[in-house]
Tab-separated table of C-alpha atoms and ligand atoms in Angstrom:
chain	number	residue	atom	x	y	z
A	125	MET	CA	-1.537	127.084	51.874
A	126	LEU	CA	-0.029	129.699	49.569
A	127	LEU	CA	-3.139	131.921	49.692
A	128	GLU	CA	-3.625	131.991	53.447
A	129	ASN	CA	-4.460	135.544	54.603
A	130	LYS	CA	-4.104	136.780	51.015
A	131	GLN	CA	-6.673	138.782	49.057
A	132	VAL	CA	-7.262	137.449	45.538
A	133	ALA	CA	-8.837	139.621	42.824
A	134	ILE	CA	-10.304	138.006	39.728
A	135	ILE	CA	-11.014	140.502	36.954
A	136	GLY	CA	-14.010	139.342	34.910
A	137	GLY	CA	-17.003	137.212	35.857
A	138	GLY	CA	-17.331	134.958	32.816
A	139	MET	CA	-17.178	131.156	32.949
A	140	GLY	CA	-13.485	131.095	33.873
A	141	GLY	CA	-13.527	133.811	36.533
A	142	LEU	CA	-16.670	132.633	38.308
A	143	LEU	CA	-15.632	129.007	38.390
A	144	LEU	CA	-12.217	129.955	39.731
A	145	ALA	CA	-13.858	132.002	42.498
A	146	ARG	CA	-16.050	129.039	43.411
A	147	LEU	CA	-13.100	126.621	43.559
A	148	LEU	CA	-11.011	129.038	45.653
A	149	GLN	CA	-13.885	129.679	48.055
A	150	MET	CA	-14.254	125.939	48.571
A	151	GLN	CA	-10.714	126.164	50.019
A	152	ASN	CA	-11.588	129.205	52.175
A	153	VAL	CA	-9.617	131.691	50.082
A	154	ASN	CA	-10.563	135.407	50.303
A	155	VAL	CA	-11.584	136.189	46.762
A	156	LYS	CA	-13.467	138.943	44.947
A	157	VAL	CA	-14.612	138.982	41.339
A	158	TYR	CA	-14.620	142.446	39.727
A	159	GLU	CA	-17.119	142.420	36.856
A	160	ARG	CA	-17.962	145.336	34.538
A	161	ASP	CA	-21.646	144.342	34.124
A	162	ASN	CA	-23.997	146.359	36.319
A	163	ASP	CA	-25.615	143.306	37.887
A	164	ASP	CA	-26.545	139.672	37.297
A	165	LYS	CA	-29.608	140.646	35.253
A	166	VAL	CA	-27.676	141.813	32.211
A	167	ARG	CA	-28.694	139.715	29.182
A	168	VAL	CA	-25.859	137.268	28.552
A	169	GLN	CA	-24.848	137.327	24.877
A	170	GLY	CA	-23.438	134.368	23.066
A	171	SER	CA	-24.047	130.813	22.055
A	172	PRO	CA	-25.105	127.888	24.228
A	173	LEU	CA	-22.170	125.820	25.463
A	174	ASP	CA	-21.551	122.102	25.353
A	175	LEU	CA	-19.275	120.941	28.137
A	176	HIS	CA	-16.542	118.401	27.464
A	177	GLU	CA	-15.775	115.512	29.784
A	178	ASP	CA	-12.066	116.231	30.143
A	179	SER	CA	-12.450	119.982	30.781
A	180	GLY	CA	-15.749	121.798	31.448
A	181	LEU	CA	-17.519	118.810	33.030
A	182	LYS	CA	-14.463	117.835	35.045
A	183	ALA	CA	-14.253	121.366	36.459
A	184	MET	CA	-17.996	121.447	37.270
A	185	GLU	CA	-17.636	118.131	39.089
A	186	LYS	CA	-14.766	119.476	41.206
A	187	ALA	CA	-16.878	122.559	41.924
A	188	ASP	CA	-19.655	120.228	43.117
A	189	LEU	CA	-22.077	121.707	40.585
A	190	LEU	CA	-22.795	118.759	38.300
A	191	LYS	CA	-26.286	118.237	39.701
A	192	GLU	CA	-27.266	121.840	38.985
A	193	PHE	CA	-25.672	121.570	35.542
A	194	TYR	CA	-27.506	118.396	34.476
A	195	ALA	CA	-30.818	119.749	35.810
A	196	ASN	CA	-30.509	122.508	33.200
A	197	VAL	CA	-29.126	120.668	30.178
A	198	ARG	CA	-31.293	121.008	27.048
A	199	PRO	CA	-31.443	117.505	25.570
A	200	ASN	CA	-32.075	118.435	21.942
A	201	ALA	CA	-29.776	121.443	21.892
A	202	SER	CA	-26.684	119.592	20.716
A	203	LYS	CA	-28.479	117.751	17.862
A	204	ALA	CA	-27.587	119.065	14.436
A	205	ARG	CA	-29.365	119.385	11.104
A	206	ILE	CA	-27.053	120.105	8.192
A	207	VAL	CA	-28.392	121.888	5.118
A	208	ASN	CA	-26.988	123.475	1.995
A	209	LYS	CA	-27.408	127.101	0.979
A	210	ASP	CA	-30.735	126.199	-0.698
A	211	PHE	CA	-31.975	124.851	2.608
A	212	GLU	CA	-32.001	121.219	1.454
A	213	LEU	CA	-31.557	118.827	4.356
A	214	LYS	CA	-28.384	116.743	4.047
A	215	PHE	CA	-28.093	115.263	7.526
A	216	ASP	CA	-30.552	115.078	10.400
A	217	GLU	CA	-29.428	113.976	13.813
A	218	HIS	CA	-32.990	114.146	15.142
A	219	SER	CA	-33.983	111.232	12.906
A	220	ILE	CA	-31.292	108.890	14.269
A	221	LYS	CA	-33.037	106.286	16.373
A	222	LYS	CA	-30.095	105.392	18.528
A	223	SER	CA	-29.416	108.643	20.319
A	224	HIS	CA	-26.177	110.295	19.466
A	225	SER	CA	-25.212	110.332	23.115
A	226	GLU	CA	-25.327	106.521	23.231
A	227	LEU	CA	-22.692	106.277	20.543
A	228	ASN	CA	-18.999	105.979	21.203
A	229	SER	CA	-16.786	108.268	19.225
A	230	LYS	CA	-14.027	107.117	16.916
A	231	PRO	CA	-10.421	107.926	17.807
A	232	ASN	CA	-9.875	111.550	16.942
A	233	THR	CA	-8.048	111.513	13.626
A	234	ASN	CA	-9.466	114.811	12.466
A	235	SER	CA	-10.062	117.787	14.744
A	236	LEU	CA	-13.277	118.581	12.836
A	237	GLN	CA	-14.600	115.240	14.067
A	238	ASP	CA	-14.612	116.682	17.563
A	239	ILE	CA	-17.552	118.960	16.801
A	240	SER	CA	-19.735	116.011	15.785
A	241	LYS	CA	-19.364	114.410	19.228
A	242	PRO	CA	-22.394	114.264	21.513
A	243	ARG	CA	-22.099	116.488	24.579
A	244	PRO	CA	-24.506	117.978	27.121
A	245	GLU	CA	-25.400	121.522	26.190
A	246	ILE	CA	-26.605	124.355	28.397
A	247	ASP	CA	-27.583	127.969	27.803
A	248	ARG	CA	-24.705	130.271	28.664
A	249	SER	CA	-26.900	132.509	30.847
A	250	ILE	CA	-28.069	129.511	32.895
A	251	LEU	CA	-24.519	128.254	33.404
A	252	ARG	CA	-23.490	131.731	34.479
A	253	SER	CA	-26.393	131.862	36.990
A	254	ILE	CA	-25.415	128.493	38.438
A	255	LEU	CA	-21.892	129.752	38.987
A	256	ILE	CA	-23.039	133.098	40.443
A	257	GLN	CA	-25.385	131.383	42.873
A	258	SER	CA	-22.618	129.038	44.032
A	259	LEU	CA	-20.610	131.978	45.421
A	260	LEU	CA	-20.834	133.538	48.870
A	261	PRO	CA	-22.875	136.787	48.964
A	262	GLU	CA	-20.941	139.889	47.826
A	263	THR	CA	-18.152	137.914	46.195
A	264	ILE	CA	-18.892	139.669	42.902
A	265	VAL	CA	-18.323	143.400	42.856
A	266	TRP	CA	-20.620	144.455	39.997
A	267	ASN	CA	-20.182	147.614	37.958
A	268	SER	CA	-16.387	147.323	38.323
A	269	HIS	CA	-14.867	148.032	34.940
A	270	PHE	CA	-11.134	147.534	35.377
A	271	THR	CA	-9.002	150.277	33.825
A	272	VAL	CA	-5.427	150.208	35.188
A	273	MET	CA	-3.362	148.916	38.087
A	274	GLU	CA	-0.023	149.664	39.690
A	275	LYS	CA	2.293	147.767	41.986
A	276	GLU	CA	1.777	148.385	45.693
A	277	ASN	CA	3.803	146.552	48.344
A	278	LYS	CA	3.910	142.949	47.116
A	279	GLY	CA	0.587	143.144	45.314
A	280	TRP	CA	-1.449	145.438	43.058
A	281	ARG	CA	-3.696	148.455	43.446
A	282	LEU	CA	-6.573	148.050	40.976
A	283	HIS	CA	-8.532	150.974	39.543
A	284	PHE	CA	-12.001	150.926	38.033
A	285	LYS	CA	-14.014	153.243	35.777
A	286	ASN	CA	-16.346	154.145	38.644
A	287	GLU	CA	-13.300	155.615	40.442
A	288	THR	CA	-13.122	152.913	43.089
A	289	SER	CA	-9.824	151.187	43.824
A	290	PHE	CA	-8.929	147.987	45.665
A	291	TYR	CA	-5.770	146.237	46.780
A	292	ALA	CA	-5.052	142.564	46.063
A	293	ASN	CA	-2.073	140.322	46.779
A	294	LEU	CA	-2.783	138.233	43.694
A	295	VAL	CA	-4.586	139.327	40.508
A	296	ILE	CA	-6.034	136.884	37.998
A	297	ALA	CA	-7.108	138.183	34.613
A	298	ALA	CA	-10.306	136.481	33.437
A	299	ASP	CA	-11.567	139.467	31.466
A	300	GLY	CA	-12.001	137.725	28.148
A	301	ALA	CA	-10.788	138.186	24.600
A	302	ASN	CA	-10.178	141.941	24.860
A	303	SER	CA	-8.488	141.708	28.246
A	304	LYS	CA	-7.125	144.932	29.675
A	305	VAL	CA	-5.120	143.123	32.350
A	306	ARG	CA	-3.234	140.993	29.815
A	307	SER	CA	-0.913	143.854	28.829
A	308	TYR	CA	0.732	143.686	32.282
A	309	LEU	CA	2.031	140.217	31.329
A	310	ASN	CA	2.252	140.158	27.569
A	311	ALA	CA	2.120	142.980	25.036
A	312	GLU	CA	1.791	140.747	21.960
A	313	LYS	CA	-1.062	141.705	19.642
A	314	PRO	CA	-3.574	139.050	18.499
A	315	ILE	CA	-3.443	137.812	14.906
A	316	TYR	CA	-6.483	138.022	12.611
A	317	SER	CA	-7.627	134.555	11.502
A	318	GLY	CA	-9.073	135.802	8.198
A	319	ILE	CA	-12.624	134.981	9.318
A	320	THR	CA	-15.275	137.337	10.669
A	321	MET	CA	-18.561	136.235	12.184
A	322	LEU	CA	-21.654	138.350	12.384
A	323	GLU	CA	-23.658	137.258	15.401
A	324	GLY	CA	-27.398	137.938	15.449
A	325	THR	CA	-29.776	137.369	18.342
A	326	ILE	CA	-33.530	137.311	17.811
A	327	TYR	CA	-35.712	137.510	20.900
A	328	ASN	CA	-39.184	135.851	20.895
A	329	ALA	CA	-37.960	133.813	17.948
A	330	LYS	CA	-41.037	131.593	17.919
A	331	GLU	CA	-43.020	134.607	16.737
A	332	ASN	CA	-40.320	136.564	14.966
A	333	THR	CA	-38.796	133.783	12.899
A	334	PRO	CA	-41.378	130.965	13.047
A	335	ASN	CA	-40.203	128.772	10.138
A	336	LEU	CA	-36.547	128.672	11.063
A	337	PHE	CA	-37.400	128.286	14.739
A	338	GLU	CA	-39.497	125.208	14.007
A	339	PHE	CA	-37.020	123.758	11.545
A	340	SER	CA	-34.290	123.688	14.206
A	341	LYS	CA	-36.329	121.334	16.445
A	342	GLY	CA	-34.623	122.879	19.454
A	343	GLY	CA	-31.169	121.996	18.123
A	344	LYS	CA	-28.584	123.493	15.786
A	345	VAL	CA	-28.758	124.129	12.054
A	346	LEU	CA	-25.478	124.233	10.153
A	347	ALA	CA	-25.406	125.463	6.564
A	348	PHE	CA	-22.494	125.589	4.133
A	349	GLY	CA	-22.039	126.972	0.640
A	350	ASN	CA	-19.715	129.251	-1.352
A	351	GLU	CA	-17.052	129.000	1.376
A	352	GLN	CA	-19.512	130.687	3.732
A	353	THR	CA	-21.478	129.326	6.664
A	354	ILE	CA	-24.669	130.103	8.511
A	355	MET	CA	-25.242	128.413	11.854
A	356	TYR	CA	-28.142	128.948	14.190
A	357	GLY	CA	-29.766	127.468	17.233
A	358	THR	CA	-32.477	128.280	19.722
A	359	LYS	CA	-32.110	128.854	23.434
A	360	GLY	CA	-34.295	128.010	26.422
A	361	ASP	CA	-35.628	131.581	26.614
A	362	ASP	CA	-37.117	131.252	23.076
A	363	SER	CA	-34.435	133.398	21.546
A	364	LEU	CA	-32.509	132.310	18.470
A	365	MET	CA	-28.851	133.025	17.882
A	366	PHE	CA	-27.242	132.863	14.469
A	367	LEU	CA	-23.765	133.329	13.078
A	368	LEU	CA	-22.928	134.345	9.532
A	369	SER	CA	-19.335	133.477	8.967
A	370	SER	CA	-16.978	134.027	6.065
A	371	LYS	CA	-13.505	135.010	5.013
A	372	ILE	CA	-13.470	138.807	5.055
A	373	PRO	CA	-10.587	141.314	5.228
A	374	GLU	CA	-9.635	142.352	8.739
A	375	ASN	CA	-10.780	145.949	8.391
A	376	TRP	CA	-14.190	145.079	6.923
A	377	ILE	CA	-16.121	146.416	9.921
A	378	SER	CA	-14.694	149.923	9.645
A	379	GLU	CA	-14.382	150.021	5.851
A	380	SER	CA	-17.861	148.691	5.040
A	381	ASN	CA	-19.396	151.600	6.982
A	382	LEU	CA	-22.231	149.251	7.881
A	383	ASP	CA	-24.393	150.425	10.734
A	384	PHE	CA	-24.998	147.211	12.659
A	385	LYS	CA	-27.901	148.859	14.492
A	386	ASN	CA	-29.678	149.351	11.175
A	387	ASN	CA	-31.150	145.931	10.335
A	388	GLN	CA	-32.292	146.957	6.861
A	389	GLU	CA	-28.740	147.993	5.996
A	390	VAL	CA	-27.395	144.673	7.229
A	391	PHE	CA	-30.059	142.841	5.198
A	392	GLU	CA	-29.005	144.678	2.020
A	393	TRP	CA	-25.397	143.732	2.733
A	394	PHE	CA	-26.428	140.089	3.260
A	395	LYS	CA	-28.206	139.899	-0.125
A	396	GLU	CA	-25.143	141.301	-1.809
A	397	PHE	CA	-22.612	139.197	0.086
A	398	TYR	CA	-24.555	135.905	0.169
A	399	PRO	CA	-26.101	136.246	-3.336
A	400	GLU	CA	-26.544	132.561	-4.042
A	401	TRP	CA	-28.198	131.691	-0.752
A	402	SER	CA	-31.908	130.870	-0.799
A	403	SER	CA	-34.332	133.614	0.204
A	404	LYS	CA	-35.535	131.233	2.951
A	405	TRP	CA	-32.610	132.579	4.966
A	406	HIS	CA	-34.000	136.094	4.782
A	407	GLU	CA	-36.340	135.369	7.673
A	408	LEU	CA	-33.309	135.597	9.949
A	409	LEU	CA	-32.332	139.052	8.768
A	410	LEU	CA	-35.845	140.467	8.536
A	411	SER	CA	-36.896	139.518	12.045
A	412	ASN	CA	-38.135	141.899	14.678
A	413	GLU	CA	-36.177	142.137	17.930
A	414	LEU	CA	-32.929	141.371	16.125
A	415	TYR	CA	-29.547	142.594	17.403
A	416	PHE	CA	-26.129	142.191	15.766
A	417	ILE	CA	-22.597	141.899	17.109
A	418	PRO	CA	-19.764	141.671	14.550
A	419	ARG	CA	-17.022	139.316	15.772
A	420	PRO	CA	-13.743	139.325	13.827
A	421	GLN	CA	-11.848	136.219	14.905
A	422	TYR	CA	-8.355	136.638	16.357
A	423	TYR	CA	-5.887	134.330	18.052
A	424	PHE	CA	-2.662	134.614	19.992
A	425	PRO	CA	0.507	133.089	18.516
A	426	LEU	CA	0.814	129.342	19.075
A	427	ASP	CA	4.235	129.788	20.673
A	428	GLN	CA	3.304	132.726	22.916
A	429	THR	CA	4.918	132.908	26.309
A	430	TRP	CA	5.645	135.513	28.973
A	431	LYS	CA	7.748	135.987	32.072
A	432	THR	CA	5.905	134.564	35.067
A	433	GLN	CA	5.064	136.993	37.858
A	434	GLU	CA	4.417	135.861	41.421
A	435	ASN	CA	1.281	137.977	41.893
A	436	LEU	CA	-0.389	138.030	38.462
A	437	THR	CA	-1.610	135.458	35.959
A	438	MET	CA	-4.433	134.953	33.458
A	439	ILE	CA	-6.947	132.318	32.393
A	440	GLY	CA	-9.445	131.737	29.587
A	441	ASP	CA	-9.749	133.994	26.557
A	442	ALA	CA	-7.553	136.638	28.212
A	443	ALA	CA	-4.688	134.159	28.009
A	444	HIS	CA	-5.578	132.288	24.824
A	445	ARG	CA	-8.071	134.021	22.591
A	446	MET	CA	-9.003	131.827	19.607
A	447	PRO	CA	-11.833	131.403	17.057
A	448	PRO	CA	-14.694	129.171	18.240
A	449	PHE	CA	-14.529	126.511	15.489
A	450	ALA	CA	-13.529	123.722	17.863
A	451	GLY	CA	-16.087	124.716	20.534
A	452	LYS	CA	-13.399	124.673	23.195
A	453	GLY	CA	-12.922	128.233	24.511
A	454	ALA	CA	-15.256	128.110	27.502
A	455	ASN	CA	-14.204	124.550	28.288
A	456	LEU	CA	-10.561	125.604	28.347
A	457	ALA	CA	-11.367	128.616	30.542
A	458	MET	CA	-13.045	126.261	33.017
A	459	LEU	CA	-10.157	123.806	32.974
A	460	ASP	CA	-7.715	126.699	33.509
A	461	ALA	CA	-9.775	127.706	36.550
A	462	LEU	CA	-9.602	124.182	37.938
A	463	GLU	CA	-5.884	123.751	37.394
A	464	LEU	CA	-4.967	127.188	38.717
A	465	ALA	CA	-7.088	126.651	41.837
A	466	GLU	CA	-5.399	123.296	42.415
A	467	CYS	CA	-1.895	124.728	41.946
A	468	LEU	CA	-2.573	127.620	44.329
A	469	THR	CA	-4.396	125.726	47.067
A	470	GLY	CA	-2.670	122.314	47.020
A	471	ASN	CA	0.554	121.492	48.843
A	472	GLN	CA	2.605	120.817	45.730
A	473	PHE	CA	4.371	124.180	45.489
A	474	GLU	CA	6.366	126.211	47.986
A	475	THR	CA	5.919	129.606	46.341
A	476	SER	CA	3.210	131.295	44.277
A	477	GLU	CA	5.751	131.844	41.548
A	478	ASN	CA	6.404	128.092	41.268
A	479	ALA	CA	2.666	127.349	41.301
A	480	ILE	CA	1.958	129.927	38.593
A	481	THR	CA	4.954	128.848	36.490
A	482	TYR	CA	3.694	125.259	36.471
A	483	PHE	CA	0.103	126.305	35.737
A	484	GLU	CA	1.065	128.628	32.879
A	485	ARG	CA	3.262	126.027	31.201
A	486	GLN	CA	0.434	123.438	31.094
A	487	MET	CA	-2.102	126.045	30.051
A	488	LEU	CA	-0.026	127.419	27.196
A	489	GLU	CA	0.722	123.967	25.776
A	490	ARG	CA	-2.956	123.020	25.887
A	491	ALA	CA	-4.048	126.341	24.400
A	492	SER	CA	-1.538	126.064	21.586
A	493	ARG	CA	-2.932	122.646	20.547
A	494	ALA	CA	-6.513	123.927	20.745
A	495	THR	CA	-5.673	127.027	18.711
A	496	GLU	CA	-4.104	124.857	16.017
A	497	ASP	CA	-7.253	122.684	15.938
A	498	THR	CA	-9.644	125.580	15.748
A	499	LEU	CA	-7.691	127.300	12.969
A	500	LYS	CA	-7.694	124.052	10.991
A	501	ASN	CA	-11.440	123.657	11.550
A	502	GLY	CA	-12.020	127.260	10.522
A	503	GLU	CA	-10.245	126.598	7.219
A	504	GLN	CA	-12.218	123.396	6.576
A	505	LEU	CA	-15.586	124.890	7.483
A	506	HIS	CA	-14.979	127.707	4.988
A	507	SER	CA	-13.627	125.500	2.204
A	508	LYS	CA	-15.357	124.607	-1.081
A	509	ASN	CA	-16.361	121.108	0.053
A	510	ALA	CA	-17.208	121.966	3.687
A	511	LEU	CA	-20.742	120.601	3.391
A	512	GLU	CA	-19.690	117.185	2.080
A	513	LYS	CA	-16.880	116.942	4.604
A	514	LEU	CA	-19.076	117.670	7.591
A	515	VAL	CA	-21.886	115.375	6.439
A	516	ASP	CA	-19.314	112.568	6.048
A	517	ILE	CA	-17.997	113.178	9.538
A	518	PHE	CA	-21.462	113.214	11.116
A	519	ASN	CA	-22.429	110.071	9.182
A	520	ALA	CA	-19.228	108.325	10.280
A	521	THR	CA	-20.041	109.092	13.916
A	522	LYS	CA	-23.569	107.765	13.318
A	523	MET	CA	-22.293	104.458	11.901
A	524	GLN	CA	-20.204	103.567	14.955
B	679	FAD	C1	-19.832	132.801	18.556
B	679	FAD	C2	-19.089	132.059	19.610
B	679	FAD	C3	-19.398	130.729	19.870
B	679	FAD	C4	-18.703	130.023	20.863
B	679	FAD	N1	-19.015	128.722	21.102
B	679	FAD	C5	-18.346	128.041	22.061
B	679	FAD	C6	-18.672	126.683	22.355
B	679	FAD	O1	-19.575	126.093	21.772
B	679	FAD	N2	-17.960	126.039	23.308
B	679	FAD	C7	-16.946	126.653	23.996
B	679	FAD	O2	-16.319	126.021	24.872
B	679	FAD	N3	-16.625	127.943	23.751
B	679	FAD	C8	-17.286	128.640	22.799
B	679	FAD	N4	-16.961	129.940	22.542
B	679	FAD	C9	-15.838	130.560	23.260
B	679	FAD	C10	-16.257	131.031	24.634
B	679	FAD	O3	-17.367	131.903	24.552
B	679	FAD	C11	-15.118	131.759	25.330
B	679	FAD	O4	-13.923	131.054	25.125
B	679	FAD	C12	-15.391	131.867	26.811
B	679	FAD	O5	-16.526	132.677	27.039
B	679	FAD	C13	-14.183	132.423	27.546
B	679	FAD	O6	-14.473	132.522	28.906
B	679	FAD	P1	-13.732	133.612	29.784
B	679	FAD	O7	-14.254	133.435	31.167
B	679	FAD	O8	-12.276	133.546	29.558
B	679	FAD	O9	-14.180	135.011	29.169
B	679	FAD	P2	-15.632	135.625	28.969
B	679	FAD	O10	-16.676	134.590	28.995
B	679	FAD	O11	-15.536	136.504	27.783
B	679	FAD	O12	-15.838	136.510	30.270
B	679	FAD	C14	-15.107	137.689	30.473
B	679	FAD	C15	-15.838	138.514	31.530
B	679	FAD	O13	-15.020	139.622	31.838
B	679	FAD	C16	-15.818	140.801	31.870
B	679	FAD	N5	-14.904	141.911	31.541
B	679	FAD	C17	-14.348	142.198	30.350
B	679	FAD	N6	-13.556	143.275	30.454
B	679	FAD	C18	-13.629	143.673	31.743
B	679	FAD	C19	-13.032	144.730	32.473
B	679	FAD	N7	-12.194	145.616	31.869
B	679	FAD	N8	-13.307	144.853	33.787
B	679	FAD	C20	-14.145	143.969	34.408
B	679	FAD	N9	-14.748	142.954	33.755
B	679	FAD	C21	-14.476	142.804	32.450
B	679	FAD	C22	-16.899	140.546	30.831
B	679	FAD	O14	-18.027	141.352	31.059
B	679	FAD	C23	-17.171	139.051	31.039
B	679	FAD	O15	-18.157	138.837	32.017
B	679	FAD	C24	-17.667	130.667	21.578
B	679	FAD	C25	-17.361	132.005	21.313
B	679	FAD	C26	-18.066	132.699	20.333
B	679	FAD	C27	-17.705	134.143	20.053
């Protein structure tokens, strides 16, 4: 096996990095995950995730974690209610007698159709816990914020903010959209998609935003109007996460001078920027225990490539950052983990360079297609007739 007696370092303990560590450990590889979080108790930000059969679920099955996954799926979480900006209900998946998951999906003629497909959904923090618990003790080196690395012998010496340093024969970047490791393979800058999302998380949402919490029925609410969107959903810990999304210039965050820690300021901005939206939405912005993260959406060029190195590669968002409008990013990160583990631990390749070359080629082709899909979806979801289009697509899936 190519990794026999080798030390593997994975930078970043997100979905991709943790799953890769699990799959490598199943083949007795010496692997460490260097994660910048202080410990496993840090509140995991971000939306729930629905896993796709041909990627996320396939990888969980190979990692022998499907049982743990299904024990934690939230059955109503993937059901959608679609409303307009005045909060009028236009489509309600909860009222469909035949459950969405019993329906077969039409052939995929439109990438937007993909997001109406039924899929098991899990809270991100729970999925992360499942993956953490599947690893041998001390696999994850917490509080390890990667800063730089240099070549040493045939591998790399890695340096971290806390002034520790470690040697590894093979380094895998899984440090997400703002990867620091990526620059050692590819210096290309990401391209702004034209869309910025403002993510809000409300803790104790049952108390802090009671009407919207109840309206969601434990699923998702998608709202469209004026080429803008609001999407929200609840999580198993009674928090609610929402995303305000619109076409905004790239430098909006710095130029607006908005203080995202000042909720009143953000509320004033919302009233000005979403003027025609019903005041029923204000409950989101006026909640207690509300925290914002602005997320401008970037992607890497569809034809990106780099020169393969025998002791360094990358997976997930580090390799193929893209907007989330196709709901594929975490699924792709997990499939990358599976395919890279198989290339490195199977008997198909004689050298690490050949294994990595093969892996990167497949990954880049897949990522390019997904990026194209998500950009197309982003355009459609922020178009004038987004509401009608999405309702049609959900209804078409319902009629099958
Ligand atoms: C609003 C939103 C909604 C989304 N919805 C979906 C969805 O429904 N379905 C889907 O499949 N995908 C979705 N995605 C995309 C998905 O979240 C990402 O594609 C996925 O998390 C990528 O996984 P990853 O392991 O590559 O990176 P990440 O999950 O970002 O993990 C990176 C890890 O690296 C750590 N790290 C970062 N820098 C360093 C460093 N310097 N040193 C050490 N550690 C570091 C981080 O702390 C983190 O733990 C969504 C994204 C957003 C923003």
